[in-house]
Amino acid sequence: MAPGRHHLLQLETLIYWSTTLMIPNGVTPADDQIAADIFNVSVGYWQDTKHWEKIRGLKLLNREGSRRRLYSKEQLLAARAEEERAKAVNEQPRYDLPEVPAGEHPDDLLDLEESLYALPEDKRVTLSTWKGYRYGSKTRLPDPDFNLGGKEADGEVVGGEDFWRRQTILDWAANRRGRGNPKGRPAGRKESQSRPPNPQAEERKERARQLLAEHPTTLTAKMLGEDLGVHPVHAERILRAARLEKVIRLLKDTPGLTAEDVQRETGLHVTSHARKLLDEARRAGADAQ
């Protein structure tokens, strides 16, 4: 490894310890809003009083110094129940909270930064490169397994925090084709044949196309996820791909397609989302020619 890159990785490792999040397997994650709901207070009051600091044994899942707090919902519920009991008998709470699992488990949920450091050190790239993989066109991370706090808008999960299972990242890294991976093709050689399609994935795509044709203005990622039996984050990506395919087909018949036309045909409510989809469809069409 080049000295400059080695020093950069060391610096990013130090930054990582104060910013990343991990949800251990078996723990239900809760943010400040969920914590405030459990204790029946406003989120502002929860944050102003720093009530979490008064609960002995409560473990924060985020690294020290992070602006984002994450808790075990099981611990919060136990603490709330104990505070109610103690209040009823006029005594100080005696917290006996469930343990948060320690160590590593394949089903731990890792945020973007934490997922990088799940890889062996010799397999890691810089944090900036890793972030580029999140939405990359050549090298792209797998879809997140979980989103905490996001809101659905136009079939997309907006905001919140994405998480990947540890095993998802390890499997992706082990199977990723390309330079440095002995399973990949030699540098400069094109694949002789494409990978065989995944039957289940193809069935989901076809079902999404069918539902989009039947309910073009009302289909949501939540509805699609329930129909397919997949997480809304995964369903959102399937739905977006189906919408993109539809817009590409529409462009062939109507080159002058507008963002308003896309909204009407796909059910997107936000014009900027429709315009972005239209631009992507035009690029895809140009690349195919």
mmCIF file of C-alpha atoms in Angstrom:
data_model
loop_
_atom_site.group_PDB
_atom_site.id
_atom_site.type_symbol
_atom_site.label_atom_id
_atom_site.label_comp_id
_atom_site.label_asym_id
_atom_site.label_seq_id
_atom_site.Cartn_x
_atom_site.Cartn_y
_atom_site.Cartn_z
ATOM 1 C CA MET A 1 0.000 0.000 0.000
ATOM 2 C CA ALA A 2 1.340 3.449 -0.911
ATOM 3 C CA PRO A 3 2.426 5.511 2.165
ATOM 4 C CA GLY A 4 -0.023 8.318 1.384
ATOM 5 C CA ARG A 5 -2.976 5.971 1.171
ATOM 6 C CA HIS A 6 -1.865 4.145 4.329
ATOM 7 C CA HIS A 7 -1.806 7.405 6.293
ATOM 8 C CA LEU A 8 -5.212 8.352 4.883
ATOM 9 C CA LEU A 9 -6.673 5.038 6.011
ATOM 10 C CA GLN A 10 -5.188 5.553 9.488
ATOM 11 C CA LEU A 11 -6.763 9.009 9.740
ATOM 12 C CA GLU A 12 -10.128 7.760 8.527
ATOM 13 C CA THR A 13 -9.963 4.926 11.062
ATOM 14 C CA LEU A 14 -9.630 7.484 13.873
ATOM 15 C CA ILE A 15 -12.584 9.451 12.494
ATOM 16 C CA TYR A 16 -14.594 6.239 12.145
ATOM 17 C CA TRP A 17 -14.489 5.458 15.843
ATOM 18 C CA SER A 18 -16.438 8.627 16.659
ATOM 19 C CA THR A 19 -19.051 8.516 13.902
ATOM 20 C CA THR A 20 -20.192 4.970 13.114
ATOM 21 C CA LEU A 21 -23.227 3.009 14.193
ATOM 22 C CA MET A 22 -23.757 -0.707 14.701
ATOM 23 C CA ILE A 23 -26.919 -2.531 15.700
ATOM 24 C CA PRO A 24 -25.954 -5.867 17.289
ATOM 25 C CA ASN A 25 -27.907 -8.933 16.239
ATOM 26 C CA GLY A 26 -30.970 -9.420 18.424
ATOM 27 C CA VAL A 27 -31.357 -5.718 19.277
ATOM 28 C CA THR A 28 -34.282 -3.604 18.075
ATOM 29 C CA PRO A 29 -32.856 -0.153 17.251
ATOM 30 C CA ALA A 30 -34.412 3.023 18.604
ATOM 31 C CA ASP A 31 -33.490 6.643 17.922
ATOM 32 C CA ASP A 32 -34.285 9.747 19.997
ATOM 33 C CA GLN A 33 -37.819 9.949 18.623
ATOM 34 C CA ILE A 34 -38.623 6.351 19.554
ATOM 35 C CA ALA A 35 -37.028 6.841 22.975
ATOM 36 C CA ALA A 36 -39.138 9.963 23.578
ATOM 37 C CA ASP A 37 -42.289 8.072 22.585
ATOM 38 C CA ILE A 38 -41.468 5.262 25.018
ATOM 39 C CA PHE A 39 -41.049 7.752 27.873
ATOM 40 C CA ASN A 40 -44.108 9.743 26.739
ATOM 41 C CA VAL A 41 -42.248 13.034 26.311
ATOM 42 C CA SER A 42 -41.410 15.230 23.333
ATOM 43 C CA VAL A 43 -38.179 14.532 21.505
ATOM 44 C CA GLY A 44 -37.016 18.059 22.419
ATOM 45 C CA TYR A 45 -37.565 17.369 26.106
ATOM 46 C CA TRP A 46 -35.766 14.017 25.839
ATOM 47 C CA GLN A 47 -32.764 15.694 24.253
ATOM 48 C CA ASP A 48 -32.728 18.762 26.528
ATOM 49 C CA THR A 49 -32.859 16.726 29.738
ATOM 50 C CA LYS A 50 -30.440 14.062 28.433
ATOM 51 C CA HIS A 51 -32.555 11.477 30.169
ATOM 52 C CA TRP A 52 -30.467 8.648 28.718
ATOM 53 C CA GLU A 53 -27.600 9.694 30.988
ATOM 54 C CA LYS A 54 -29.773 9.036 34.057
ATOM 55 C CA ILE A 55 -30.468 5.414 33.156
ATOM 56 C CA ARG A 56 -27.725 3.253 34.667
ATOM 57 C CA GLY A 57 -26.671 0.498 32.325
ATOM 58 C CA LEU A 58 -28.220 2.016 29.188
ATOM 59 C CA LYS A 59 -25.829 1.412 26.319
ATOM 60 C CA LEU A 60 -25.534 3.799 23.405
ATOM 61 C CA LEU A 61 -24.960 1.884 20.192
ATOM 62 C CA ASN A 62 -23.227 4.788 18.439
ATOM 63 C CA ARG A 63 -19.573 5.554 18.995
ATOM 64 C CA GLU A 64 -18.673 8.167 21.597
ATOM 65 C CA GLY A 65 -18.906 11.699 20.249
ATOM 66 C CA SER A 66 -21.394 10.923 17.506
ATOM 67 C CA ARG A 67 -24.259 13.383 17.033
ATOM 68 C CA ARG A 68 -26.578 10.480 16.252
ATOM 69 C CA ARG A 69 -27.770 8.482 19.249
ATOM 70 C CA LEU A 70 -29.004 4.945 18.899
ATOM 71 C CA TYR A 71 -30.357 2.747 21.676
ATOM 72 C CA SER A 72 -31.631 -0.752 22.317
ATOM 73 C CA LYS A 73 -35.419 -0.542 22.356
ATOM 74 C CA GLU A 74 -35.488 -3.511 24.724
ATOM 75 C CA GLN A 75 -33.349 -1.593 27.219
ATOM 76 C CA LEU A 76 -35.518 1.520 26.919
ATOM 77 C CA LEU A 77 -38.718 -0.416 27.526
ATOM 78 C CA ALA A 78 -37.223 -2.106 30.588
ATOM 79 C CA ALA A 79 -36.014 1.259 31.937
ATOM 80 C CA ARG A 80 -39.428 2.849 31.406
ATOM 81 C CA ALA A 81 -41.167 -0.030 33.201
ATOM 82 C CA GLU A 82 -38.753 0.236 36.130
ATOM 83 C CA GLU A 83 -39.241 3.989 36.423
ATOM 84 C CA GLU A 84 -43.017 3.510 36.514
ATOM 85 C CA ARG A 85 -42.671 0.835 39.210
ATOM 86 C CA ALA A 86 -40.321 2.972 41.295
ATOM 87 C CA LYS A 87 -42.609 5.996 41.004
ATOM 88 C CA ALA A 88 -45.594 3.963 42.203
ATOM 89 C CA VAL A 89 -43.806 2.919 45.413
ATOM 90 C CA ASN A 90 -41.930 6.210 45.851
ATOM 91 C CA GLU A 91 -38.382 4.903 45.555
ATOM 92 C CA GLN A 92 -35.392 5.314 43.291
ATOM 93 C CA PRO A 93 -35.345 3.142 40.141
ATOM 94 C CA ARG A 94 -33.233 -0.006 40.331
ATOM 95 C CA TYR A 95 -32.421 -0.582 36.687
ATOM 96 C CA ASP A 96 -31.877 -4.160 35.549
ATOM 97 C CA LEU A 97 -31.629 -3.819 31.794
ATOM 98 C CA PRO A 98 -31.264 -6.576 29.186
ATOM 99 C CA GLU A 99 -27.709 -7.103 28.025
ATOM 100 C CA VAL A 100 -26.676 -5.795 24.625
ATOM 101 C CA PRO A 101 -24.870 -8.607 22.784
ATOM 102 C CA ALA A 102 -21.113 -8.154 22.461
ATOM 103 C CA GLY A 103 -18.798 -9.477 19.779
ATOM 104 C CA GLU A 104 -19.485 -9.874 16.081
ATOM 105 C CA HIS A 105 -22.392 -11.676 14.462
ATOM 106 C CA PRO A 106 -23.202 -12.151 10.756
ATOM 107 C CA ASP A 107 -26.566 -10.417 11.259
ATOM 108 C CA ASP A 108 -25.206 -7.299 12.977
ATOM 109 C CA LEU A 109 -26.487 -4.210 11.170
ATOM 110 C CA LEU A 110 -23.735 -1.766 10.169
ATOM 111 C CA ASP A 111 -24.009 1.765 8.852
ATOM 112 C CA LEU A 112 -22.039 2.819 5.775
ATOM 113 C CA GLU A 113 -18.803 3.650 7.603
ATOM 114 C CA GLU A 114 -18.980 0.654 9.950
ATOM 115 C CA SER A 115 -19.534 -1.685 7.006
ATOM 116 C CA LEU A 116 -16.195 -0.648 5.506
ATOM 117 C CA TYR A 117 -14.373 -1.645 8.673
ATOM 118 C CA ALA A 118 -16.082 -5.022 8.709
ATOM 119 C CA LEU A 119 -13.680 -5.937 5.894
ATOM 120 C CA PRO A 120 -10.154 -7.218 6.554
ATOM 121 C CA GLU A 121 -7.700 -4.328 6.624
ATOM 122 C CA ASP A 122 -5.954 -5.415 3.430
ATOM 123 C CA LYS A 123 -9.289 -5.362 1.578
ATOM 124 C CA ARG A 124 -10.361 -1.865 2.621
ATOM 125 C CA VAL A 125 -10.428 1.170 0.387
ATOM 126 C CA THR A 126 -10.454 4.748 1.626
ATOM 127 C CA LEU A 127 -13.659 5.978 3.211
ATOM 128 C CA SER A 128 -14.226 8.478 0.398
ATOM 129 C CA THR A 129 -13.928 5.667 -2.187
ATOM 130 C CA TRP A 130 -16.283 3.489 -0.141
ATOM 131 C CA LYS A 131 -18.870 6.269 -0.029
ATOM 132 C CA GLY A 132 -18.565 6.488 -3.803
ATOM 133 C CA TYR A 133 -19.514 2.809 -3.994
ATOM 134 C CA ARG A 134 -22.834 3.607 -2.278
ATOM 135 C CA TYR A 135 -24.338 5.057 -5.463
ATOM 136 C CA GLY A 136 -21.650 4.068 -7.939
ATOM 137 C CA SER A 137 -22.293 3.026 -11.525
ATOM 138 C CA LYS A 138 -19.266 0.734 -11.951
ATOM 139 C CA THR A 139 -18.692 -0.517 -8.415
ATOM 140 C CA ARG A 140 -21.821 -0.396 -6.289
ATOM 141 C CA LEU A 141 -22.619 -1.689 -2.821
ATOM 142 C CA PRO A 142 -25.572 -4.036 -2.371
ATOM 143 C CA ASP A 143 -28.914 -2.575 -1.384
ATOM 144 C CA PRO A 144 -29.227 -1.784 2.341
ATOM 145 C CA ASP A 145 -30.918 -4.418 4.486
ATOM 146 C CA PHE A 146 -32.554 -1.899 6.821
ATOM 147 C CA ASN A 147 -33.377 1.796 7.097
ATOM 148 C CA LEU A 148 -34.005 3.574 10.392
ATOM 149 C CA GLY A 149 -36.043 6.764 10.472
ATOM 150 C CA GLY A 150 -36.596 7.241 6.733
ATOM 151 C CA LYS A 151 -39.833 8.456 5.179
ATOM 152 C CA GLU A 152 -41.364 7.193 1.944
ATOM 153 C CA ALA A 153 -41.916 9.716 -0.827
ATOM 154 C CA ASP A 154 -42.733 8.771 -4.413
ATOM 155 C CA GLY A 155 -41.698 5.192 -3.789
ATOM 156 C CA GLU A 156 -38.300 6.252 -2.407
ATOM 157 C CA VAL A 157 -37.152 6.076 1.194
ATOM 158 C CA VAL A 158 -35.912 9.577 1.967
ATOM 159 C CA GLY A 159 -33.630 10.370 4.885
ATOM 160 C CA GLY A 160 -33.002 8.070 7.797
ATOM 161 C CA GLU A 161 -29.981 5.836 8.162
ATOM 162 C CA ASP A 162 -29.185 2.847 5.950
ATOM 163 C CA PHE A 163 -27.695 -0.325 7.409
ATOM 164 C CA TRP A 164 -26.205 -3.490 5.919
ATOM 165 C CA ARG A 165 -25.904 -6.879 7.601
ATOM 166 C CA ARG A 166 -22.292 -7.784 8.268
ATOM 167 C CA GLN A 167 -22.678 -10.947 6.182
ATOM 168 C CA THR A 168 -24.146 -8.965 3.276
ATOM 169 C CA ILE A 169 -20.991 -6.857 3.080
ATOM 170 C CA LEU A 170 -18.635 -9.804 3.533
ATOM 171 C CA ASP A 171 -20.432 -11.804 0.816
ATOM 172 C CA TRP A 172 -20.390 -8.816 -1.531
ATOM 173 C CA ALA A 173 -16.664 -8.304 -1.000
ATOM 174 C CA ALA A 174 -15.902 -12.010 -1.442
ATOM 175 C CA ASN A 175 -17.881 -12.303 -4.670
ATOM 176 C CA ARG A 176 -17.075 -8.923 -6.183
ATOM 177 C CA ARG A 177 -15.445 -9.302 -9.560
ATOM 178 C CA GLY A 178 -12.538 -7.181 -10.560
ATOM 179 C CA ARG A 179 -8.987 -6.238 -9.708
ATOM 180 C CA GLY A 180 -7.553 -7.892 -6.617
ATOM 181 C CA ASN A 181 -10.185 -10.624 -6.459
ATOM 182 C CA PRO A 182 -8.929 -14.018 -7.670
ATOM 183 C CA LYS A 183 -12.505 -14.953 -8.560
ATOM 184 C CA GLY A 184 -12.767 -11.993 -10.911
ATOM 185 C CA ARG A 185 -11.828 -11.875 -14.549
ATOM 186 C CA PRO A 186 -8.232 -10.944 -15.476
ATOM 187 C CA ALA A 187 -7.664 -7.230 -15.962
ATOM 188 C CA GLY A 188 -8.591 -6.091 -19.466
ATOM 189 C CA ARG A 189 -10.519 -9.241 -20.389
ATOM 190 C CA LYS A 190 -14.224 -8.989 -21.067
ATOM 191 C CA GLU A 191 -16.588 -11.616 -19.736
ATOM 192 C CA SER A 192 -17.287 -14.269 -22.342
ATOM 193 C CA GLN A 193 -20.890 -14.549 -21.217
ATOM 194 C CA SER A 194 -23.212 -12.682 -18.912
ATOM 195 C CA ARG A 195 -24.231 -14.069 -15.554
ATOM 196 C CA PRO A 196 -27.396 -16.168 -15.573
ATOM 197 C CA PRO A 197 -30.433 -14.237 -14.327
ATOM 198 C CA ASN A 198 -31.723 -14.822 -10.825
ATOM 199 C CA PRO A 199 -35.200 -16.399 -11.257
ATOM 200 C CA GLN A 200 -36.579 -14.895 -8.049
ATOM 201 C CA ALA A 201 -35.285 -11.447 -8.926
ATOM 202 C CA GLU A 202 -36.758 -11.687 -12.414
ATOM 203 C CA GLU A 203 -40.127 -12.732 -10.982
ATOM 204 C CA ARG A 204 -40.104 -9.720 -8.660
ATOM 205 C CA LYS A 205 -39.253 -7.378 -11.525
ATOM 206 C CA GLU A 206 -42.047 -8.784 -13.656
ATOM 207 C CA ARG A 207 -44.526 -8.473 -10.792
ATOM 208 C CA ALA A 208 -43.468 -4.847 -10.295
ATOM 209 C CA ARG A 209 -44.023 -4.134 -13.995
ATOM 210 C CA GLN A 210 -47.462 -5.713 -13.790
ATOM 211 C CA LEU A 211 -48.513 -3.766 -10.693
ATOM 212 C CA LEU A 212 -47.159 -0.520 -12.130
ATOM 213 C CA ALA A 213 -49.213 -1.068 -15.294
ATOM 214 C CA GLU A 214 -52.330 -1.790 -13.235
ATOM 215 C CA HIS A 215 -51.848 1.003 -10.682
ATOM 216 C CA PRO A 216 -49.576 3.592 -12.326
ATOM 217 C CA THR A 217 -50.540 6.493 -10.057
ATOM 218 C CA THR A 218 -51.096 4.726 -6.732
ATOM 219 C CA LEU A 219 -48.437 2.024 -6.443
ATOM 220 C CA THR A 220 -45.979 2.678 -3.585
ATOM 221 C CA ALA A 221 -42.871 0.879 -2.358
ATOM 222 C CA LYS A 222 -44.752 -0.158 0.770
ATOM 223 C CA MET A 223 -47.524 -1.748 -1.297
ATOM 224 C CA LEU A 224 -45.006 -3.472 -3.557
ATOM 225 C CA GLY A 225 -42.965 -4.659 -0.584
ATOM 226 C CA GLU A 226 -46.033 -6.211 1.011
ATOM 227 C CA ASP A 227 -46.957 -7.908 -2.252
ATOM 228 C CA LEU A 228 -43.441 -9.281 -2.824
ATOM 229 C CA GLY A 229 -42.639 -9.964 0.815
ATOM 230 C CA VAL A 230 -39.481 -7.822 0.801
ATOM 231 C CA HIS A 231 -38.270 -4.852 2.855
ATOM 232 C CA PRO A 232 -39.582 -1.443 1.661
ATOM 233 C CA VAL A 233 -36.015 -0.294 0.925
ATOM 234 C CA HIS A 234 -35.581 -3.240 -1.446
ATOM 235 C CA ALA A 235 -39.062 -2.728 -2.889
ATOM 236 C CA GLU A 236 -38.290 0.935 -3.556
ATOM 237 C CA ARG A 237 -35.371 -0.047 -5.789
ATOM 238 C CA ILE A 238 -37.443 -2.627 -7.658
ATOM 239 C CA LEU A 239 -40.198 -0.066 -8.184
ATOM 240 C CA ARG A 240 -37.769 2.580 -9.370
ATOM 241 C CA ALA A 241 -36.287 0.139 -11.897
ATOM 242 C CA ALA A 242 -39.779 -0.649 -13.176
ATOM 243 C CA ARG A 243 -40.563 3.058 -13.517
ATOM 244 C CA LEU A 244 -37.300 3.646 -15.356
ATOM 245 C CA GLU A 245 -38.073 0.830 -17.811
ATOM 246 C CA LYS A 246 -41.511 2.307 -18.413
ATOM 247 C CA VAL A 247 -40.119 5.782 -19.101
ATOM 248 C CA ILE A 248 -37.523 4.350 -21.503
ATOM 249 C CA ARG A 249 -40.330 2.640 -23.440
ATOM 250 C CA LEU A 250 -42.395 5.834 -23.462
ATOM 251 C CA LEU A 251 -39.446 7.810 -24.819
ATOM 252 C CA LYS A 252 -39.225 5.532 -27.853
ATOM 253 C CA ASP A 253 -42.770 6.468 -28.840
ATOM 254 C CA THR A 254 -42.691 10.049 -27.541
ATOM 255 C CA PRO A 255 -39.228 11.645 -27.800
ATOM 256 C CA GLY A 256 -40.630 14.909 -26.463
ATOM 257 C CA LEU A 257 -41.759 13.329 -23.204
ATOM 258 C CA THR A 258 -41.912 15.854 -20.346
ATOM 259 C CA ALA A 259 -41.493 15.555 -16.603
ATOM 260 C CA GLU A 260 -45.229 16.180 -16.234
ATOM 261 C CA ASP A 261 -45.888 13.221 -18.562
ATOM 262 C CA VAL A 262 -43.610 11.060 -16.410
ATOM 263 C CA GLN A 263 -45.491 12.102 -13.283
ATOM 264 C CA ARG A 264 -48.794 11.172 -14.858
ATOM 265 C CA GLU A 265 -47.537 7.794 -16.115
ATOM 266 C CA THR A 266 -45.606 6.701 -13.017
ATOM 267 C CA GLY A 267 -47.387 8.312 -10.083
ATOM 268 C CA LEU A 268 -44.443 10.441 -8.993
ATOM 269 C CA HIS A 269 -45.670 13.478 -7.090
ATOM 270 C CA VAL A 270 -42.445 15.495 -6.953
ATOM 271 C CA THR A 271 -41.503 17.101 -10.271
ATOM 272 C CA SER A 272 -37.766 16.957 -9.537
ATOM 273 C CA HIS A 273 -38.032 13.170 -9.040
ATOM 274 C CA ALA A 274 -39.810 12.837 -12.387
ATOM 275 C CA ARG A 275 -37.246 15.039 -14.127
ATOM 276 C CA LYS A 276 -34.387 12.994 -12.665
ATOM 277 C CA LEU A 277 -36.002 9.762 -13.850
ATOM 278 C CA LEU A 278 -36.568 11.225 -17.302
ATOM 279 C CA ASP A 279 -32.930 12.339 -17.584
ATOM 280 C CA GLU A 280 -31.748 8.884 -16.545
ATOM 281 C CA ALA A 281 -34.034 7.257 -19.115
ATOM 282 C CA ARG A 282 -32.655 9.504 -21.859
ATOM 283 C CA ARG A 283 -29.079 8.594 -20.919
ATOM 284 C CA ALA A 284 -29.956 4.904 -20.870
ATOM 285 C CA GLY A 285 -31.562 5.203 -24.275
ATOM 286 C CA ALA A 286 -28.535 7.025 -25.691
ATOM 287 C CA ASP A 287 -26.164 4.390 -24.303
ATOM 288 C CA ALA A 288 -28.204 1.616 -25.883
ATOM 289 C CA GLN A 289 -27.893 3.148 -29.362
#
